[in-house]
Short mmCIF file of C-alpha atoms and ligand atoms in Angstrom, two decimals:
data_model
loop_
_atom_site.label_atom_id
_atom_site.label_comp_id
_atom_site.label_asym_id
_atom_site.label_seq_id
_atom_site.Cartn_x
_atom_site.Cartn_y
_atom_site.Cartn_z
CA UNK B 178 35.95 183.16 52.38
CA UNK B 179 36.46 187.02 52.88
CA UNK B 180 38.95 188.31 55.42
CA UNK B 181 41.50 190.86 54.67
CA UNK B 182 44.12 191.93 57.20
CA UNK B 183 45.24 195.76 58.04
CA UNK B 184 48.37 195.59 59.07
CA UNK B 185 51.20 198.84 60.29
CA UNK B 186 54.70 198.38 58.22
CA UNK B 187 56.50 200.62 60.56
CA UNK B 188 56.80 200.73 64.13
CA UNK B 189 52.74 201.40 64.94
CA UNK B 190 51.01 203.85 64.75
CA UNK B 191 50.42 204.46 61.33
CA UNK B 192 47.23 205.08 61.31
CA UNK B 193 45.40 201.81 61.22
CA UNK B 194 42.40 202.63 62.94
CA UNK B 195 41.56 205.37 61.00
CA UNK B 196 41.91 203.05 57.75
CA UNK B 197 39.93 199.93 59.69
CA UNK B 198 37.12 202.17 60.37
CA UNK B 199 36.92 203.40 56.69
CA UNK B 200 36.95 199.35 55.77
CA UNK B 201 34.74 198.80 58.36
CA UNK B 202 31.57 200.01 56.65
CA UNK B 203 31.46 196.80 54.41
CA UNK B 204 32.35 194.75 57.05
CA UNK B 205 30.81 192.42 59.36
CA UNK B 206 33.34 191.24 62.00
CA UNK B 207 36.34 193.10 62.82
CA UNK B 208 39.05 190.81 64.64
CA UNK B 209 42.05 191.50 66.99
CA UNK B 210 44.48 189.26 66.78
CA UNK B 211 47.31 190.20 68.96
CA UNK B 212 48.52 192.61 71.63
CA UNK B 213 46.63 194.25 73.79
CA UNK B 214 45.93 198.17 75.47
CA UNK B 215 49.06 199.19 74.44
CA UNK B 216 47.52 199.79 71.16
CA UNK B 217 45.77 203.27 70.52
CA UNK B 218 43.60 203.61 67.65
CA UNK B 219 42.36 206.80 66.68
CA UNK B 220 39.52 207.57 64.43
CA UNK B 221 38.30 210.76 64.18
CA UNK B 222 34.57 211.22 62.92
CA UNK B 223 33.59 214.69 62.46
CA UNK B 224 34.31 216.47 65.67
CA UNK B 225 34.42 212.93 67.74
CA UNK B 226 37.55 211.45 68.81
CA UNK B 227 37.75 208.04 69.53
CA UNK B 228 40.82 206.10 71.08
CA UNK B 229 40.72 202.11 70.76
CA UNK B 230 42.91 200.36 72.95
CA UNK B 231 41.59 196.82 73.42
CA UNK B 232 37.70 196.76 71.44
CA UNK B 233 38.41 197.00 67.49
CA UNK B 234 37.91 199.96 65.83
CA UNK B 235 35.09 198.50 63.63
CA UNK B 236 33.15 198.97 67.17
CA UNK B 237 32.06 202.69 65.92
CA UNK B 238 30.10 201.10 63.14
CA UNK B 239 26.60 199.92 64.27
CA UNK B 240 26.50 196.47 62.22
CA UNK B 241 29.54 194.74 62.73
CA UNK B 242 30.43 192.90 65.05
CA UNK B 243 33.78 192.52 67.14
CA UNK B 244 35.98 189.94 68.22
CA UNK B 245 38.91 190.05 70.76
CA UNK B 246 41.25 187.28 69.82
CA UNK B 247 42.81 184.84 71.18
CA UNK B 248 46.33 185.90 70.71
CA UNK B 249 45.29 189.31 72.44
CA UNK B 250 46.24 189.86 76.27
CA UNK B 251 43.11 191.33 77.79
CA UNK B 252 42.99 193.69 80.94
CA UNK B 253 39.43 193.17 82.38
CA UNK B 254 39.96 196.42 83.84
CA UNK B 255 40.46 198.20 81.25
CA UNK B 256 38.32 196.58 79.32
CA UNK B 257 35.64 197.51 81.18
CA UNK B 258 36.86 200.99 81.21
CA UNK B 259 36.45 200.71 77.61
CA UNK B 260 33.31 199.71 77.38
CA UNK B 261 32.03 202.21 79.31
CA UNK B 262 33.65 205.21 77.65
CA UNK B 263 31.97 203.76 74.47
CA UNK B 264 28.93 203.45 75.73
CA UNK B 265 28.59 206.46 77.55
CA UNK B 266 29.31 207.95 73.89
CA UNK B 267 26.13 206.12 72.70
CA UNK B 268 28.36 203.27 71.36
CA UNK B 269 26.48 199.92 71.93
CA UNK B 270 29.40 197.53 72.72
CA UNK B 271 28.50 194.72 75.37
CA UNK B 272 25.82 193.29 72.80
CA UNK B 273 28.34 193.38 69.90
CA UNK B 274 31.64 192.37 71.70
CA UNK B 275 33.45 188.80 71.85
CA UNK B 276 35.90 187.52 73.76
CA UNK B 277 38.24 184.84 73.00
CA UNK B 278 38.05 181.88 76.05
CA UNK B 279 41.73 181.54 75.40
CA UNK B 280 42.80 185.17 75.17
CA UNK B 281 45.23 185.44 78.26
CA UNK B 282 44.37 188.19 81.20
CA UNK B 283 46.48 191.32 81.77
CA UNK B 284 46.51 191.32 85.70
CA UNK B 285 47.29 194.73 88.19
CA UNK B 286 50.64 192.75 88.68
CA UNK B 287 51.57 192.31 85.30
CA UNK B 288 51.56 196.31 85.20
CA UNK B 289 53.82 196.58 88.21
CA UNK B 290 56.51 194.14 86.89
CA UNK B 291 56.76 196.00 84.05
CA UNK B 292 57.25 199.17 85.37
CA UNK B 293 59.35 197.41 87.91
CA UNK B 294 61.58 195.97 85.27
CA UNK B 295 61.60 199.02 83.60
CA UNK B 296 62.42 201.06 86.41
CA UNK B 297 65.75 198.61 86.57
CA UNK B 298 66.37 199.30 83.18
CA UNK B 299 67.06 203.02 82.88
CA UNK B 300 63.31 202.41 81.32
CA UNK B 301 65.72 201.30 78.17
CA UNK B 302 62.33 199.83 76.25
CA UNK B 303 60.19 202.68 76.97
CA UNK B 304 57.43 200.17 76.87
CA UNK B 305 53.68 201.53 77.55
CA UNK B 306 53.67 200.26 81.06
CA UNK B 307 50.67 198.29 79.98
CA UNK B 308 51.85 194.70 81.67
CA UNK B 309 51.95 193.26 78.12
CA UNK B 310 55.77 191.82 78.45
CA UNK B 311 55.03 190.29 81.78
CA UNK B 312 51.36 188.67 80.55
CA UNK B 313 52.89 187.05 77.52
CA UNK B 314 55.18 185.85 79.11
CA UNK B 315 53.07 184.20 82.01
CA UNK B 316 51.33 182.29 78.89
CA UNK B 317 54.69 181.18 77.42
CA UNK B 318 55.95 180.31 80.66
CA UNK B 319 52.47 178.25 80.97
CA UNK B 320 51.30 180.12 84.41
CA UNK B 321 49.12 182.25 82.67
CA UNK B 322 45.74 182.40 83.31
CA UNK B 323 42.99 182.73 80.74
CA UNK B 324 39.73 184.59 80.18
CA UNK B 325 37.86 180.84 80.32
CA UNK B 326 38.99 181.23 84.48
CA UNK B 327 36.59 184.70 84.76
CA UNK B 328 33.71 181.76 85.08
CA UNK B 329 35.63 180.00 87.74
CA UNK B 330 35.88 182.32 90.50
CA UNK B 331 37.32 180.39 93.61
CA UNK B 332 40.08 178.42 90.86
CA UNK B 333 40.67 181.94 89.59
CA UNK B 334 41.21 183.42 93.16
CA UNK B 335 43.85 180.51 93.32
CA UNK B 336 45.63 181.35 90.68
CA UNK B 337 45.81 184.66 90.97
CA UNK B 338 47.07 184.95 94.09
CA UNK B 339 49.44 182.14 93.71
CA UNK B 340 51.11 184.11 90.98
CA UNK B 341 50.69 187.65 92.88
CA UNK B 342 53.25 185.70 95.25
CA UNK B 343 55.70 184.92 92.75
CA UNK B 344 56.15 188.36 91.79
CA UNK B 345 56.08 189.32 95.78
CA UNK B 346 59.37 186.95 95.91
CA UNK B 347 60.67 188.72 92.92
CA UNK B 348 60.47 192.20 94.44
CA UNK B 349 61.48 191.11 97.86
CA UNK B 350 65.24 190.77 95.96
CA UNK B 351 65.58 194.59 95.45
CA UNK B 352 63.35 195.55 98.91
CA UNK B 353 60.40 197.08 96.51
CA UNK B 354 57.25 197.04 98.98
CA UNK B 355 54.91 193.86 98.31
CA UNK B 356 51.84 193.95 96.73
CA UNK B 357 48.64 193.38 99.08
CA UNK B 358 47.15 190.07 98.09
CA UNK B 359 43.57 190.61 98.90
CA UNK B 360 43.64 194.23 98.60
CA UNK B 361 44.93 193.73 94.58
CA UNK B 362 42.36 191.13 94.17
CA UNK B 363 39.39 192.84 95.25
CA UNK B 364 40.25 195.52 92.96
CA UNK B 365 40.72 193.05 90.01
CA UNK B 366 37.31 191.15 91.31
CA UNK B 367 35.12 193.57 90.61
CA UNK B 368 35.51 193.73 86.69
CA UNK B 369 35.01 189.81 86.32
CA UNK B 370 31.31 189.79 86.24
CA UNK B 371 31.26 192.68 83.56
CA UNK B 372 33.74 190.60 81.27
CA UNK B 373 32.78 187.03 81.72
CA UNK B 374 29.67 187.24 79.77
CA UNK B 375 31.67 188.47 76.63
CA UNK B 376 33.75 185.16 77.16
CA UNK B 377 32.95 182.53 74.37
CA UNK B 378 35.02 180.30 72.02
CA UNK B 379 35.64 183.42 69.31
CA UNK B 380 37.35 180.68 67.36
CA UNK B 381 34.45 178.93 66.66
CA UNK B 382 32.73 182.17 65.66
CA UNK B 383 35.60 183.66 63.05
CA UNK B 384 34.84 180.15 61.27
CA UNK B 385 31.75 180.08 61.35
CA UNK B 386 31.17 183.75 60.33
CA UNK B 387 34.34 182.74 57.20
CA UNK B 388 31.96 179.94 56.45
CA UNK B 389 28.87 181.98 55.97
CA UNK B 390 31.01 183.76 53.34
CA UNK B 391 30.82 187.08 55.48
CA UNK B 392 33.05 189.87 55.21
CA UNK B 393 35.95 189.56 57.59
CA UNK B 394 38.65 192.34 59.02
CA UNK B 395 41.38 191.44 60.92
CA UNK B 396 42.94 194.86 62.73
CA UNK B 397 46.97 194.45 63.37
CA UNK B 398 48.33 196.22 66.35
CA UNK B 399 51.43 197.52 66.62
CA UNK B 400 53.73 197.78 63.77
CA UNK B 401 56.31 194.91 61.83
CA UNK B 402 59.08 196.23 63.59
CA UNK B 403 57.41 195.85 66.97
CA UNK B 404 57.29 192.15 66.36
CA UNK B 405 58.84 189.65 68.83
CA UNK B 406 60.51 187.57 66.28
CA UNK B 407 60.80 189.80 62.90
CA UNK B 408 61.23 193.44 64.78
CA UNK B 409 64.37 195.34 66.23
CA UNK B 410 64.72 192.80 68.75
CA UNK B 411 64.79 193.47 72.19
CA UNK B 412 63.42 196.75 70.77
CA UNK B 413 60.01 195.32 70.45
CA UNK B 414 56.67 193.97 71.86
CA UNK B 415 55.80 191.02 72.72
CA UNK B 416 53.77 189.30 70.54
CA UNK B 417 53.53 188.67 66.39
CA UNK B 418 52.63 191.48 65.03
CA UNK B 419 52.95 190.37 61.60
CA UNK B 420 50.80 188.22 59.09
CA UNK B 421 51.22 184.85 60.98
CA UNK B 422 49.82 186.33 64.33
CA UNK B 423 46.25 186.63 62.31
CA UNK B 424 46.67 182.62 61.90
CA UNK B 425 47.57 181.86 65.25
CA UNK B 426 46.11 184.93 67.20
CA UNK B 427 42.76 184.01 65.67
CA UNK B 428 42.39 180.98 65.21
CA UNK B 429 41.88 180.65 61.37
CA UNK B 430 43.76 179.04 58.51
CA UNK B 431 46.06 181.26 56.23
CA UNK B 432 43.69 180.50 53.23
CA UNK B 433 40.94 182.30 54.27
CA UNK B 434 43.47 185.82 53.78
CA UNK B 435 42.48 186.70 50.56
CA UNK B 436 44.00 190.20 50.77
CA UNK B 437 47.10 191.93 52.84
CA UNK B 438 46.94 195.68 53.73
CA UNK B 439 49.65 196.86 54.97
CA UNK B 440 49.90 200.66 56.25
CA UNK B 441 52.65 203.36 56.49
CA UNK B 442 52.74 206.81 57.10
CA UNK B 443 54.82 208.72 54.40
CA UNK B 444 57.42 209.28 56.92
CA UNK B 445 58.06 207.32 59.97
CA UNK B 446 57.76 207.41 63.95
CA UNK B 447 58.28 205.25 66.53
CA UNK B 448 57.56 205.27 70.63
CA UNK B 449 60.10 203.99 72.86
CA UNK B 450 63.83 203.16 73.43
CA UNK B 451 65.74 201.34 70.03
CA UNK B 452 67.43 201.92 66.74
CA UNK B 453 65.94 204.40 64.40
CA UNK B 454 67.67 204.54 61.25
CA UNK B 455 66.11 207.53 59.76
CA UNK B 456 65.71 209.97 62.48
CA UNK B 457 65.84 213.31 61.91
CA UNK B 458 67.60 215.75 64.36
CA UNK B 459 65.71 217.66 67.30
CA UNK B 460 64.58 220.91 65.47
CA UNK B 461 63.60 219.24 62.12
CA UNK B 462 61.72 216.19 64.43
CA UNK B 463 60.10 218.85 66.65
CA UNK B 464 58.35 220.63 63.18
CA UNK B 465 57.10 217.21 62.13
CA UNK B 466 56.02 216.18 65.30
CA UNK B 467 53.88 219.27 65.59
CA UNK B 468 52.43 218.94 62.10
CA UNK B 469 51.23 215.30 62.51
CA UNK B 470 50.42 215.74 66.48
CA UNK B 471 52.82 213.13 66.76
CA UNK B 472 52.26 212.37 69.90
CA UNK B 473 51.26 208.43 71.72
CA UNK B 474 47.51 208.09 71.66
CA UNK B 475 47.61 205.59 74.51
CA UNK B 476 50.77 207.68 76.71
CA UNK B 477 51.03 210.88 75.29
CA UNK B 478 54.63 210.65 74.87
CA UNK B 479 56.27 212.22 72.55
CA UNK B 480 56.71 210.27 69.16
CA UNK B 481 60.06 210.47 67.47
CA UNK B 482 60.18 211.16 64.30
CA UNK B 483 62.26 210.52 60.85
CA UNK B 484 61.53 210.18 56.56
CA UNK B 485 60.57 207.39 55.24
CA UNK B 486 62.47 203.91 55.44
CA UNK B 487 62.11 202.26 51.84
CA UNK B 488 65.13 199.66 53.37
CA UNK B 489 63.03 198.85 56.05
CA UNK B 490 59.46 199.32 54.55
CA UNK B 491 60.60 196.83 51.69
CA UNK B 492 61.22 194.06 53.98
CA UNK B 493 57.92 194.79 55.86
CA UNK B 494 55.91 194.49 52.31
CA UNK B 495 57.88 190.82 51.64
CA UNK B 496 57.29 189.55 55.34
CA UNK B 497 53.52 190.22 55.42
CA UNK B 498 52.51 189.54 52.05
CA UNK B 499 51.40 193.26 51.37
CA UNK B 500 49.12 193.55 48.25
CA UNK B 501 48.29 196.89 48.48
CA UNK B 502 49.55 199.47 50.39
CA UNK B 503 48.21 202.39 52.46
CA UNK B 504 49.64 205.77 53.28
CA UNK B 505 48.71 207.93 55.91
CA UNK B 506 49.65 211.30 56.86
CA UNK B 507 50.86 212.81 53.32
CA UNK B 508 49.18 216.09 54.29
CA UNK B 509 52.09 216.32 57.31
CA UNK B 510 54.82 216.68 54.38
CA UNK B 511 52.69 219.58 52.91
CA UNK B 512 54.73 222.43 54.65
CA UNK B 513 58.22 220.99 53.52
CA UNK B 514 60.92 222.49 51.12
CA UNK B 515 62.25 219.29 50.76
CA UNK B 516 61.77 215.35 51.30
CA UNK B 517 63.99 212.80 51.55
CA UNK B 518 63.13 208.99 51.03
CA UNK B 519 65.81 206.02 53.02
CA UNK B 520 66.99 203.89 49.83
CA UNK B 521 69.96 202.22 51.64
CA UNK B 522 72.25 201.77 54.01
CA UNK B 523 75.40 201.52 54.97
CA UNK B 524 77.41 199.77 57.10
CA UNK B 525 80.92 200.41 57.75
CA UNK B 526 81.06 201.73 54.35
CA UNK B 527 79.53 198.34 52.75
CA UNK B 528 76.07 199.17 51.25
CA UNK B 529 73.22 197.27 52.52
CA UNK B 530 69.26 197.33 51.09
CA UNK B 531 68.12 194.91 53.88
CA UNK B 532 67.45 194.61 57.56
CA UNK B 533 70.48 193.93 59.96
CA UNK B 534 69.06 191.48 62.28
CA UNK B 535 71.46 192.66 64.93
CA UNK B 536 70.33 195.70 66.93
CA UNK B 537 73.98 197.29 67.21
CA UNK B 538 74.41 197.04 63.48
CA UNK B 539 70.87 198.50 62.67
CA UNK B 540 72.10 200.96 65.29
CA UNK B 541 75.37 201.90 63.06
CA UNK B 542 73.81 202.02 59.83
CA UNK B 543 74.21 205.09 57.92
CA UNK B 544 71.22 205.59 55.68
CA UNK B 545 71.81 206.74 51.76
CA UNK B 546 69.07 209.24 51.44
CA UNK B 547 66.76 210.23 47.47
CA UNK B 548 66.05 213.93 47.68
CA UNK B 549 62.54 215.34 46.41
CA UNK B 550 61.42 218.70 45.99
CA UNK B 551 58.16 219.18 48.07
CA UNK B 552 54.79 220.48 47.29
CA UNK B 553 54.19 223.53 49.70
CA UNK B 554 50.26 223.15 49.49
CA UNK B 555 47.65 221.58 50.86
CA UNK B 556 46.45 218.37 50.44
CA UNK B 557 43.68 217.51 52.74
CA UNK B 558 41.35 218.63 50.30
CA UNK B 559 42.51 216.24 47.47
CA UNK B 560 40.27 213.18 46.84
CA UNK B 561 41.88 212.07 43.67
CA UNK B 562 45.08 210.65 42.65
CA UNK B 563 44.92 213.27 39.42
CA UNK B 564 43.93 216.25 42.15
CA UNK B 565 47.41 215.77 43.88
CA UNK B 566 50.23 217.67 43.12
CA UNK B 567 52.94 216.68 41.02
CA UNK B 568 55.53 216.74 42.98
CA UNK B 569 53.35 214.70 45.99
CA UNK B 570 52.71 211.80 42.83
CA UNK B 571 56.66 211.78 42.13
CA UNK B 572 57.18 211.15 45.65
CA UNK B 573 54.39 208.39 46.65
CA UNK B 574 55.13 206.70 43.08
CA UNK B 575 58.48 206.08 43.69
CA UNK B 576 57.65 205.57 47.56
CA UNK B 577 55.87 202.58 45.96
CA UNK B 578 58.27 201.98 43.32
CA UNK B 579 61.05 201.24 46.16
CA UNK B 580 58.89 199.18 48.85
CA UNK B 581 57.57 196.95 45.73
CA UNK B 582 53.56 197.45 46.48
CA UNK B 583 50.81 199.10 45.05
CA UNK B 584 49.24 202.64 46.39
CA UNK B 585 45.62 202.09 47.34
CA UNK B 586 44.77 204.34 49.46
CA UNK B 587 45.89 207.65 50.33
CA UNK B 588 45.04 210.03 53.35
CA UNK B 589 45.57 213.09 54.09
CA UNK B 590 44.03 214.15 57.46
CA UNK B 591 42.63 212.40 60.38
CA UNK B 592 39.16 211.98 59.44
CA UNK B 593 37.01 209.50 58.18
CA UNK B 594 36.51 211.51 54.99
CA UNK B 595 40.25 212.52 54.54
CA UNK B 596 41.20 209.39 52.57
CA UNK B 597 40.43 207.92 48.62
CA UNK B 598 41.58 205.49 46.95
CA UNK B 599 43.62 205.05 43.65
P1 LIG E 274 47.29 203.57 64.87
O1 LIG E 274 47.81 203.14 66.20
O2 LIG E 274 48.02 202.93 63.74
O3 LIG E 274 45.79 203.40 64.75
O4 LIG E 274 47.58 205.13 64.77
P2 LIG E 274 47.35 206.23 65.93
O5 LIG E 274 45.91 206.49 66.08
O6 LIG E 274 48.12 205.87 67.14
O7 LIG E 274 48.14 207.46 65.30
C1 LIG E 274 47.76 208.02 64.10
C2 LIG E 274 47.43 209.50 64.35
O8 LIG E 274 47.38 210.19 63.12
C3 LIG E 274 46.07 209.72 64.98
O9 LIG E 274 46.11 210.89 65.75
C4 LIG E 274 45.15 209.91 63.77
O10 LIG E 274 43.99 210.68 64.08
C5 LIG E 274 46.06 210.65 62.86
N1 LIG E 274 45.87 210.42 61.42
C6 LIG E 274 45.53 209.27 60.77
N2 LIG E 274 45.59 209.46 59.43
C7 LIG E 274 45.98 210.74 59.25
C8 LIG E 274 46.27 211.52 58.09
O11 LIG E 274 46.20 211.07 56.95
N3 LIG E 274 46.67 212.81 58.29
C9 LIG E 274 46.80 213.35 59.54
N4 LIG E 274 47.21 214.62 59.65
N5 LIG E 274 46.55 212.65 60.65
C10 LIG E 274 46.16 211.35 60.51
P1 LIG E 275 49.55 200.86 68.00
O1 LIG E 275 48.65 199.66 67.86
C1 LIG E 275 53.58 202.37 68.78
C2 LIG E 275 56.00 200.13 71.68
C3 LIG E 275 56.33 200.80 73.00
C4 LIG E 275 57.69 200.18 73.27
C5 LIG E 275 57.52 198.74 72.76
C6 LIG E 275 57.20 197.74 73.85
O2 LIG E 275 48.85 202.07 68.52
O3 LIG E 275 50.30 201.12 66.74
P2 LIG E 275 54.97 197.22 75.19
O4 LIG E 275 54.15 198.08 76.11
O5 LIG E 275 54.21 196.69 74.03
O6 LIG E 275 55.72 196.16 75.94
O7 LIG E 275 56.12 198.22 74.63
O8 LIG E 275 56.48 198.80 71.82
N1 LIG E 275 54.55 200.06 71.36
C7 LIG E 275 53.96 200.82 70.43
N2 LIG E 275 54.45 201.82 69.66
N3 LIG E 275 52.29 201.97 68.63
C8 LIG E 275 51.79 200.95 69.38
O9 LIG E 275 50.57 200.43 69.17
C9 LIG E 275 52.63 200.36 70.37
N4 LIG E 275 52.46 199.37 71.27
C10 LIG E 275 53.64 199.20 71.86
O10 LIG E 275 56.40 202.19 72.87
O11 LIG E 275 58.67 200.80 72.48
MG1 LIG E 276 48.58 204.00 67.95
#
């Protein structure tokens, strides 16, 4: 029994994809888990760009294999869209792709109640449109339908259009135009044959793949504090982003995790409406953002941007387990004077070193800042922890002094060979 989980410790994009497809190489099956295209994975591989949204980004290695999880929401659409970027790239997919019969769909609808709930909202989530509220919530609400229906086309017909009408009823309230019926479905129709053959019980084959002692990689989406229970609440996604989703999202007991990763960058970002404890002001945020093209892989908004949260970072380490950590991005600190690291906080003048669980607190908190001088050089040469400067190792060693995990990997630029380990 094999598996390790990569996992983000912020608020996603951290740069998991990039570290999944440098684990990837010994790997044989690469798992989703949870989520769904509102993930965007970058790896970078020479000159070649890749974005993952929905396929795991072991896909870009030619002998593993992938698995979409149950716990994922799936949008045939854009799964087939997927696929066929990929494999217009040279990628062979179709022949190396799983899906799980219980991962839930993503339907056309799902996408228009969220932007319609959105749109009532002053868009105060800043979600990524991608119908992932409104599809989880089908399959809590037990109307959902799953990816075992693409093989039961008249029952699936049924069911779609049944719950097309609910969401008609829902936007006759506020006089938003209803949705054609048969128009939406033909639409949706056409990517069912493409996806139904990937549709199998992926349960069954994580086991039996754990079983055969092969090597196992399970690929987190989003970040800790995007999780629906554990995150900055209703600041969040929808579904569990952190180590339990692997158990539940897969299908697989906790024993078989034989190793945590959890990744950060060596500052912090996140997409989307909700407290940010460490952001930095417009100008400084704007220089950052344009060193680490901060910027959403799967919208293209504009990432906000702040130091490092050792408070928050901390508690994402406990949560998940983390036995060794990963940090991304060091080479975006290179140009700075100056670097500060989130110890604390404070709240009405009462010091805190934990998590407020209630957003208008974490909202209030003032954070108690650690100053370091920075290194003005490059680093995305360096492939040795002796190789770095000094003032880089004061900063990542007490980095991983204050979040209580180990340094494994460093990188320090977006490709596959701009990362080594410690
Ligand atoms: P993910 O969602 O966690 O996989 O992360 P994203 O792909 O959304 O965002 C990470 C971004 O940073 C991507 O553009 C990566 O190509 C890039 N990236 C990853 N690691 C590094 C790094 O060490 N340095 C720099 N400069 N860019 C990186
Ligand atoms: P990866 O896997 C960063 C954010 C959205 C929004 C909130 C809810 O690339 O790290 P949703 O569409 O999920 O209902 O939006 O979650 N969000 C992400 N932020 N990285 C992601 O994925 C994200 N996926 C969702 O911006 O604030
Ligand atoms: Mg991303």
């Amino acid at each position: 029994m094999a598996a390790k989980v990569v996992l983000g410790l912020q608020w996603g994009d951290e740069g998991k994809g990039k570290i999944i497809d440098i684990l990837a190489e010994d790997a044989d099956v690469i798992v989703r888990f949870q989520g769904g295209n509102n993930a965007g994975h970058t790896v970078e591989i020479g000159d070649d760009q890749f974005i993952l949204h929905l396929i795991p980004s072991g896909i870009l290695r030619p002998n593993s294999s992938c698995i979409i999880g149950n716990g994922v929401v799936v949008d045939p659409i854009g799964l087939v869209a997927e696929i066929e970027g990929l494999e217009s790239r040279g990628i062979s997919v179709r022949d190396r792709l799983q899906l799980s019969s219980r991962a839930h769909l993503v339907l056309r609808f799902h996408k228009e109640l969220d932007a319609w709930k959105e749109s009532r909202n002053n868009g105060k989530i800043g979600t990524t449109l991608r119908g992932i509220g409104p599809a989880y919530a089908d399959k809590a609400n037990r109307i959902g339908i799953r990816a075992s229906s693409l093989k039961n086309k008249s029952k699936l017909e049924q069911q779609y259009k049944s719950n097309l009408a609910e969401i008609n009823t829902l936007f006759a309230t506020d006089n938003t135009p209803p949705l054609d019926a048969n128009e939406e479905w033909a639409i949706f129709e056409k990517s069912v044959a493409e996806v139904a053959p990937l549709v199998t019980d992926t349960t069954m084959s994580v086991n039996e793949a754990l079983q055969e002692k092969k090597s196992v990689l399970f690929e987190g989406a989003q970040g800790t504090w995007l999780d629906i229970d554990h995150g900055t609440y209703p600041f969040v996604t929808s579904s569990n982003t952190t180590i339990g989703g692997v158990c539940t999202g897969a299908g697989v007991a906790p024993q078989c995790i034989e190793k945590v990763i959890g990744v950060a960058k060596a500052y912090t970002t996140r997409v989307g409406g909700g407290a940010f404890p460490t952001e930095l002001s417009a100008v400084e945020a704007d220089a950052l953002r344009k060193a680490g093209n901060e910027f959403g892989a799967t919208t293209g908004r504009p990432r906000r941007c702040g130091w490092f949260d050792a408070v928050a970072t901390r508690y994402a380490v406990m949560l998940n387990g983390v036995d060794a950590l990963v940090v991304t991005k060091l080479d975006v600190l290179d140009h700075l004077e100056s670097i500060r690291i989130c110890t604390g906080y404070r709240i009405n003048g009462v010091e805190i070193n934990t998590m407020p669980a209630d957003i208008d607190d974490l909202e209030n908190v003032v954070p108690i800042y650690e100053d370091f001088s920075g290194w003005q050089c490059s680093t995305t040469d360096v492939r040795e922890w002796n190789a770095l400067p000094e003032n880089a190792k004061n900063y990542l060693e007490r980095l991983s002094e204050l979040v209580g995990a180990r340094i494994e990997m460093i990188s320090i630029g977006p490709r596959r060979r701009q990362a080594f380990t410690i």
